[in-house]
Amino acid sequence: MILVGRDESFRIDTFEYRLLREIEYRQTLIRQYSGQNEIWEQQRPAVPNEPITAPQLKQKPRNSKLIEGKDATFQVQVISNPPPKLYWFKNGQKICSSQRYRINYENGIASLRIIDVQPEDAGYYTLFAENNLGHVVCSAHLVIEASETTQAKYTSVKRKDISEYEALDEDGYEESNKSMKPHFYKIPANIEVTEGKMARFDCRVGGRPPPDVSWYINGRKLVDDHNYKLIVNEGGVHSLMIKVVSREDAGTITCIAKNRNG
């Protein structure tokens, strides 16, 4: 067995389900960094003369696609009395207020602002809101477009099976900064392959004009030959097929997309 990589993809649907259904799992996550004394995690008194209600989602956060260096903001309209306790997560890890993460709740709007987003900020952002009557959860996906040549290994995978996504543009993202530079909608998955077997890696990339795509193994550029097949399909889907995997193929597979804009 040669190690090419492990599939460590984060499943947002599973995370949301466990937050809602598994009390012990939820409490373990919520107690993370409990010493931070986050004001939004404290139970506040009910608003007088208003109906007592469990949290209700009136507006969910939108998926967002930004160029690195910009600020990202997620907003959720949550109606609740008493006001809800709020917990934000990124890829299943709890977020606390800091100079980069600005958390707020005002007039029924819960917001998370991320200052100066970087490629590592790409991922799924989840809000969990609760009071003593119930709880709700919702998530949005953030994609970061690199300011220089985009590489697949720094770009987050776009999931297509999340029912909460809104069709804001043809790819399901709110584009705050339209760009013609290459951008990845799907990156190759990490896999383990037995020596002598076949391996295939797929990516989907967009850009105008359509970018040229190159594949590398451990920094070595690949050319189409009897063992390495470079395949271009419709819809911006590019594939690398290794017909017979050898030990020399173990390591990092990199996909680089370029056009005249980046």
mmCIF file of C-alpha atoms in Angstrom:
data_model
loop_
_atom_site.group_PDB
_atom_site.id
_atom_site.type_symbol
_atom_site.label_atom_id
_atom_site.label_comp_id
_atom_site.label_asym_id
_atom_site.label_seq_id
_atom_site.Cartn_x
_atom_site.Cartn_y
_atom_site.Cartn_z
ATOM 1 C CA MET A 1 0.000 0.000 0.000
ATOM 2 C CA ILE A 2 1.375 3.439 -0.885
ATOM 3 C CA LEU A 3 0.002 6.510 0.802
ATOM 4 C CA VAL A 4 -1.205 9.208 -1.566
ATOM 5 C CA GLY A 5 -3.423 10.844 1.034
ATOM 6 C CA ARG A 6 -6.470 10.446 3.250
ATOM 7 C CA ASP A 7 -9.943 11.812 2.598
ATOM 8 C CA GLU A 8 -10.471 14.254 5.455
ATOM 9 C CA SER A 9 -13.388 16.124 3.895
ATOM 10 C CA PHE A 10 -15.674 17.892 6.333
ATOM 11 C CA ARG A 11 -19.352 16.947 5.995
ATOM 12 C CA ILE A 12 -21.476 19.952 6.882
ATOM 13 C CA ASP A 13 -24.738 17.995 6.771
ATOM 14 C CA THR A 14 -23.424 15.500 9.333
ATOM 15 C CA PHE A 15 -22.122 18.297 11.552
ATOM 16 C CA GLU A 16 -25.462 20.128 11.540
ATOM 17 C CA TYR A 17 -27.339 16.908 12.285
ATOM 18 C CA ARG A 18 -25.131 16.105 15.272
ATOM 19 C CA LEU A 19 -25.429 19.647 16.621
ATOM 20 C CA LEU A 20 -29.202 19.355 16.588
ATOM 21 C CA ARG A 21 -29.598 15.752 17.715
ATOM 22 C CA GLU A 22 -26.663 14.773 19.938
ATOM 23 C CA ILE A 23 -26.694 16.636 23.254
ATOM 24 C CA GLU A 24 -23.329 15.410 24.535
ATOM 25 C CA TYR A 25 -21.626 16.203 21.224
ATOM 26 C CA ARG A 26 -23.163 19.676 21.207
ATOM 27 C CA GLN A 27 -22.205 20.430 24.795
ATOM 28 C CA THR A 28 -18.618 19.343 24.187
ATOM 29 C CA LEU A 29 -18.293 21.788 21.290
ATOM 30 C CA ILE A 30 -20.043 24.614 23.104
ATOM 31 C CA ARG A 31 -17.759 24.296 26.129
ATOM 32 C CA GLN A 32 -14.693 24.884 23.970
ATOM 33 C CA TYR A 33 -12.971 28.122 24.998
ATOM 34 C CA SER A 34 -15.656 28.649 27.640
ATOM 35 C CA GLY A 35 -13.256 30.864 29.573
ATOM 36 C CA GLN A 36 -13.493 33.515 26.857
ATOM 37 C CA ASN A 37 -16.708 34.826 28.486
ATOM 38 C CA GLU A 38 -18.432 35.473 25.173
ATOM 39 C CA ILE A 39 -21.398 37.784 25.766
ATOM 40 C CA TRP A 40 -23.406 36.133 22.976
ATOM 41 C CA GLU A 41 -23.164 32.761 24.745
ATOM 42 C CA GLN A 42 -24.904 34.043 27.863
ATOM 43 C CA GLN A 43 -28.628 33.710 28.451
ATOM 44 C CA ARG A 44 -30.293 37.128 28.443
ATOM 45 C CA PRO A 45 -33.702 37.993 29.884
ATOM 46 C CA ALA A 46 -36.838 37.852 27.767
ATOM 47 C CA VAL A 47 -38.132 41.052 26.201
ATOM 48 C CA PRO A 48 -41.184 42.229 28.192
ATOM 49 C CA ASN A 49 -44.600 42.209 26.510
ATOM 50 C CA GLU A 50 -43.329 40.081 23.614
ATOM 51 C CA PRO A 51 -44.357 36.465 22.864
ATOM 52 C CA ILE A 52 -42.053 33.807 24.280
ATOM 53 C CA THR A 53 -40.696 31.762 21.343
ATOM 54 C CA ALA A 54 -37.990 29.289 20.461
ATOM 55 C CA PRO A 55 -35.398 30.523 17.933
ATOM 56 C CA GLN A 56 -36.704 30.725 14.365
ATOM 57 C CA LEU A 57 -34.656 31.305 11.213
ATOM 58 C CA LYS A 58 -36.183 34.069 9.110
ATOM 59 C CA GLN A 59 -33.194 34.548 6.817
ATOM 60 C CA LYS A 60 -30.274 32.168 6.353
ATOM 61 C CA PRO A 61 -26.688 33.186 5.553
ATOM 62 C CA ARG A 62 -25.618 33.329 1.931
ATOM 63 C CA ASN A 63 -22.704 31.481 0.400
ATOM 64 C CA SER A 64 -19.969 33.924 -0.499
ATOM 65 C CA LYS A 65 -17.048 34.068 -2.923
ATOM 66 C CA LEU A 66 -14.368 36.681 -2.233
ATOM 67 C CA ILE A 67 -10.881 37.663 -3.326
ATOM 68 C CA GLU A 68 -8.370 37.224 -0.512
ATOM 69 C CA GLY A 69 -7.792 40.385 1.515
ATOM 70 C CA LYS A 70 -11.461 41.396 1.530
ATOM 71 C CA ASP A 71 -13.791 41.180 4.544
ATOM 72 C CA ALA A 72 -16.455 38.469 4.668
ATOM 73 C CA THR A 73 -19.794 38.937 6.453
ATOM 74 C CA PHE A 74 -22.440 36.327 7.216
ATOM 75 C CA GLN A 75 -25.836 37.495 8.484
ATOM 76 C CA VAL A 76 -28.682 35.423 9.881
ATOM 77 C CA GLN A 77 -32.077 36.726 10.973
ATOM 78 C CA VAL A 78 -32.986 34.822 14.134
ATOM 79 C CA ILE A 79 -36.244 35.629 15.932
ATOM 80 C CA SER A 80 -36.230 34.490 19.551
ATOM 81 C CA ASN A 81 -37.548 35.531 22.954
ATOM 82 C CA PRO A 82 -35.674 35.316 25.209
ATOM 83 C CA PRO A 83 -32.785 36.313 22.915
ATOM 84 C CA PRO A 84 -30.758 33.285 21.834
ATOM 85 C CA LYS A 85 -27.335 32.161 22.865
ATOM 86 C CA LEU A 86 -25.184 32.236 19.727
ATOM 87 C CA TYR A 87 -22.319 29.966 18.724
ATOM 88 C CA TRP A 88 -20.370 30.206 15.464
ATOM 89 C CA PHE A 89 -18.264 27.404 13.998
ATOM 90 C CA LYS A 90 -15.874 27.055 11.088
ATOM 91 C CA ASN A 91 -15.647 23.525 9.679
ATOM 92 C CA GLY A 92 -16.925 22.216 13.001
ATOM 93 C CA GLN A 93 -14.514 24.216 15.183
ATOM 94 C CA LYS A 94 -15.876 26.886 17.503
ATOM 95 C CA ILE A 95 -15.101 30.527 16.715
ATOM 96 C CA CYS A 96 -14.602 33.170 19.418
ATOM 97 C CA SER A 97 -14.603 36.950 19.054
ATOM 98 C CA SER A 98 -11.186 38.365 18.176
ATOM 99 C CA GLN A 99 -9.572 41.067 16.073
ATOM 100 C CA ARG A 100 -10.338 38.978 12.982
ATOM 101 C CA TYR A 101 -13.712 37.523 13.991
ATOM 102 C CA ARG A 102 -16.386 40.112 14.841
ATOM 103 C CA ILE A 103 -19.554 38.572 16.288
ATOM 104 C CA ASN A 104 -22.707 40.596 16.896
ATOM 105 C CA TYR A 105 -26.455 40.264 17.490
ATOM 106 C CA GLU A 106 -28.696 43.289 17.083
ATOM 107 C CA ASN A 107 -32.361 43.709 16.156
ATOM 108 C CA GLY A 108 -32.719 40.003 15.483
ATOM 109 C CA ILE A 109 -29.694 39.854 13.145
ATOM 110 C CA ALA A 110 -26.794 37.590 14.104
ATOM 111 C CA SER A 111 -23.631 38.441 12.191
ATOM 112 C CA LEU A 112 -20.098 37.155 11.791
ATOM 113 C CA ARG A 113 -17.510 39.366 10.114
ATOM 114 C CA ILE A 114 -14.121 37.974 9.108
ATOM 115 C CA ILE A 115 -11.444 40.610 8.568
ATOM 116 C CA ASP A 116 -8.918 40.275 5.720
ATOM 117 C CA VAL A 117 -9.862 36.789 4.522
ATOM 118 C CA GLN A 118 -7.077 34.432 3.477
ATOM 119 C CA PRO A 119 -7.171 31.098 1.601
ATOM 120 C CA GLU A 120 -7.233 29.176 4.884
ATOM 121 C CA ASP A 121 -10.516 30.939 5.795
ATOM 122 C CA ALA A 122 -12.357 29.044 3.051
ATOM 123 C CA GLY A 123 -14.860 26.548 4.391
ATOM 124 C CA TYR A 124 -18.238 26.135 6.038
ATOM 125 C CA TYR A 125 -19.470 28.621 8.649
ATOM 126 C CA THR A 126 -22.254 27.482 10.944
ATOM 127 C CA LEU A 127 -24.466 29.379 13.385
ATOM 128 C CA PHE A 128 -26.117 27.494 16.250
ATOM 129 C CA ALA A 129 -28.734 29.521 18.169
ATOM 130 C CA GLU A 130 -30.604 28.318 21.246
ATOM 131 C CA ASN A 131 -32.723 29.395 24.180
ATOM 132 C CA ASN A 132 -34.538 27.349 26.823
ATOM 133 C CA LEU A 133 -37.330 26.534 24.330
ATOM 134 C CA GLY A 134 -35.345 25.167 21.406
ATOM 135 C CA HIS A 135 -32.496 25.594 18.952
ATOM 136 C CA VAL A 136 -31.762 26.056 15.229
ATOM 137 C CA VAL A 137 -28.728 25.699 12.992
ATOM 138 C CA CYS A 138 -27.728 27.014 9.553
ATOM 139 C CA SER A 139 -24.553 27.192 7.495
ATOM 140 C CA ALA A 140 -22.965 28.963 4.542
ATOM 141 C CA HIS A 141 -19.901 28.265 2.429
ATOM 142 C CA LEU A 142 -17.044 30.709 1.871
ATOM 143 C CA VAL A 143 -14.801 30.380 -1.190
ATOM 144 C CA ILE A 144 -11.613 32.440 -1.442
ATOM 145 C CA GLU A 145 -10.133 33.365 -4.814
ATOM 146 C CA ALA A 146 -6.364 33.783 -4.583
ATOM 147 C CA SER A 147 -5.047 37.160 -5.682
ATOM 148 C CA GLU A 148 -2.242 35.465 -7.636
ATOM 149 C CA THR A 149 -2.185 32.217 -9.646
ATOM 150 C CA THR A 150 -4.823 29.949 -8.129
ATOM 151 C CA GLN A 151 -3.737 26.488 -6.994
ATOM 152 C CA ALA A 152 -6.207 23.741 -6.270
ATOM 153 C CA LYS A 153 -4.609 22.649 -3.020
ATOM 154 C CA TYR A 154 -5.440 26.053 -1.503
ATOM 155 C CA THR A 155 -9.047 26.157 -2.675
ATOM 156 C CA SER A 156 -12.043 24.782 -0.794
ATOM 157 C CA VAL A 157 -14.294 22.128 -2.280
ATOM 158 C CA LYS A 158 -17.770 23.225 -3.283
ATOM 159 C CA ARG A 159 -20.458 20.829 -2.033
ATOM 160 C CA LYS A 160 -23.582 20.482 -4.158
ATOM 161 C CA ASP A 161 -25.718 18.474 -1.767
ATOM 162 C CA ILE A 162 -26.608 21.116 0.826
ATOM 163 C CA SER A 163 -30.288 21.905 0.499
ATOM 164 C CA GLU A 164 -29.994 25.307 2.184
ATOM 165 C CA TYR A 165 -27.893 26.756 -0.661
ATOM 166 C CA GLU A 166 -29.520 29.576 -2.612
ATOM 167 C CA ALA A 167 -28.954 29.866 -6.363
ATOM 168 C CA LEU A 168 -27.465 33.332 -6.207
ATOM 169 C CA ASP A 169 -25.411 32.915 -9.346
ATOM 170 C CA GLU A 170 -24.903 29.999 -11.707
ATOM 171 C CA ASP A 171 -22.657 28.300 -9.149
ATOM 172 C CA GLY A 172 -24.674 29.053 -6.022
ATOM 173 C CA TYR A 173 -22.461 31.790 -4.595
ATOM 174 C CA GLU A 174 -22.870 35.458 -3.931
ATOM 175 C CA GLU A 175 -20.026 37.084 -5.805
ATOM 176 C CA SER A 176 -19.013 40.274 -4.060
ATOM 177 C CA ASN A 177 -16.078 40.787 -6.420
ATOM 178 C CA LYS A 178 -16.482 39.543 -10.001
ATOM 179 C CA SER A 179 -13.175 38.265 -11.332
ATOM 180 C CA MET A 180 -11.979 36.719 -14.539
ATOM 181 C CA LYS A 181 -9.081 34.952 -12.859
ATOM 182 C CA PRO A 182 -9.205 31.160 -12.579
ATOM 183 C CA HIS A 183 -11.157 29.821 -9.627
ATOM 184 C CA PHE A 184 -11.783 26.250 -8.523
ATOM 185 C CA TYR A 185 -15.265 24.911 -7.828
ATOM 186 C CA LYS A 186 -13.981 21.416 -7.072
ATOM 187 C CA ILE A 187 -10.513 20.193 -6.149
ATOM 188 C CA PRO A 188 -9.016 16.721 -6.404
ATOM 189 C CA ALA A 189 -9.813 14.458 -3.462
ATOM 190 C CA ASN A 190 -7.105 12.799 -1.369
ATOM 191 C CA ILE A 191 -6.995 9.054 -1.970
ATOM 192 C CA GLU A 192 -5.073 5.922 -1.041
ATOM 193 C CA VAL A 193 -4.120 3.653 -3.931
ATOM 194 C CA THR A 194 -2.458 0.242 -4.034
ATOM 195 C CA GLU A 195 0.686 0.119 -6.147
ATOM 196 C CA GLY A 196 -0.100 -1.098 -9.655
ATOM 197 C CA LYS A 197 -3.708 0.099 -9.592
ATOM 198 C CA MET A 198 -5.265 3.037 -11.433
ATOM 199 C CA ALA A 199 -5.860 6.456 -9.824
ATOM 200 C CA ARG A 200 -7.977 9.346 -11.043
ATOM 201 C CA PHE A 201 -8.135 12.966 -9.864
ATOM 202 C CA ASP A 202 -10.826 15.425 -10.975
ATOM 203 C CA CYS A 203 -11.153 19.177 -10.618
ATOM 204 C CA ARG A 204 -13.569 21.773 -11.941
ATOM 205 C CA VAL A 205 -12.262 25.238 -12.726
ATOM 206 C CA GLY A 206 -13.806 28.405 -14.109
ATOM 207 C CA GLY A 207 -12.480 31.683 -15.488
ATOM 208 C CA ARG A 208 -12.693 33.911 -18.529
ATOM 209 C CA PRO A 209 -11.074 33.150 -20.856
ATOM 210 C CA PRO A 210 -11.154 29.429 -19.945
ATOM 211 C CA PRO A 211 -7.866 28.710 -18.164
ATOM 212 C CA ASP A 212 -5.139 26.278 -19.136
ATOM 213 C CA VAL A 213 -4.687 23.556 -16.514
ATOM 214 C CA SER A 214 -1.411 21.841 -15.601
ATOM 215 C CA TRP A 215 -0.901 18.856 -13.301
ATOM 216 C CA TYR A 216 2.124 18.191 -11.081
ATOM 217 C CA ILE A 217 3.319 15.375 -8.827
ATOM 218 C CA ASN A 218 5.654 16.614 -6.092
ATOM 219 C CA GLY A 219 6.483 19.654 -8.236
ATOM 220 C CA ARG A 220 7.132 17.631 -11.412
ATOM 221 C CA LYS A 221 4.986 18.755 -14.335
ATOM 222 C CA LEU A 222 3.134 15.933 -16.057
ATOM 223 C CA VAL A 223 2.644 15.461 -19.783
ATOM 224 C CA ASP A 224 0.080 13.288 -21.502
ATOM 225 C CA ASP A 225 1.699 9.909 -22.211
ATOM 226 C CA HIS A 226 1.026 6.164 -21.945
ATOM 227 C CA ASN A 227 0.736 6.270 -18.124
ATOM 228 C CA TYR A 228 -0.477 9.804 -17.360
ATOM 229 C CA LYS A 229 -3.666 10.826 -19.154
ATOM 230 C CA LEU A 230 -4.676 14.512 -19.012
ATOM 231 C CA ILE A 231 -8.382 14.735 -19.789
ATOM 232 C CA VAL A 232 -10.477 17.837 -20.500
ATOM 233 C CA ASN A 233 -14.273 17.491 -20.350
ATOM 234 C CA GLU A 234 -17.149 19.920 -20.826
ATOM 235 C CA GLY A 235 -18.081 22.362 -18.079
ATOM 236 C CA GLY A 236 -14.527 23.094 -16.961
ATOM 237 C CA VAL A 237 -13.890 19.583 -15.620
ATOM 238 C CA HIS A 238 -10.249 18.465 -15.866
ATOM 239 C CA SER A 239 -8.953 15.035 -14.915
ATOM 240 C CA LEU A 240 -5.624 13.349 -14.313
ATOM 241 C CA MET A 241 -5.628 9.573 -14.760
ATOM 242 C CA ILE A 242 -2.640 7.511 -13.658
ATOM 243 C CA LYS A 243 -3.070 4.143 -15.339
ATOM 244 C CA VAL A 244 -0.525 2.261 -13.204
ATOM 245 C CA VAL A 245 0.407 3.850 -9.872
ATOM 246 C CA SER A 246 4.004 3.434 -8.699
ATOM 247 C CA ARG A 247 5.848 4.446 -5.532
ATOM 248 C CA GLU A 248 7.181 7.526 -7.353
ATOM 249 C CA ASP A 249 3.590 8.799 -7.613
ATOM 250 C CA ALA A 250 3.118 8.992 -3.825
ATOM 251 C CA GLY A 251 2.987 12.548 -2.507
ATOM 252 C CA THR A 252 1.290 15.804 -3.446
ATOM 253 C CA ILE A 253 -0.831 16.170 -6.560
ATOM 254 C CA THR A 254 -1.120 19.830 -7.593
ATOM 255 C CA CYS A 255 -3.422 21.333 -10.210
ATOM 256 C CA ILE A 256 -2.601 24.862 -11.439
ATOM 257 C CA ALA A 257 -4.933 26.931 -13.600
ATOM 258 C CA LYS A 258 -3.775 30.012 -15.526
ATOM 259 C CA ASN A 259 -5.207 32.501 -17.962
ATOM 260 C CA ARG A 260 -4.171 36.009 -18.972
ATOM 261 C CA ASN A 261 -5.798 37.435 -15.838
ATOM 262 C CA GLY A 262 -3.984 35.303 -13.301
#
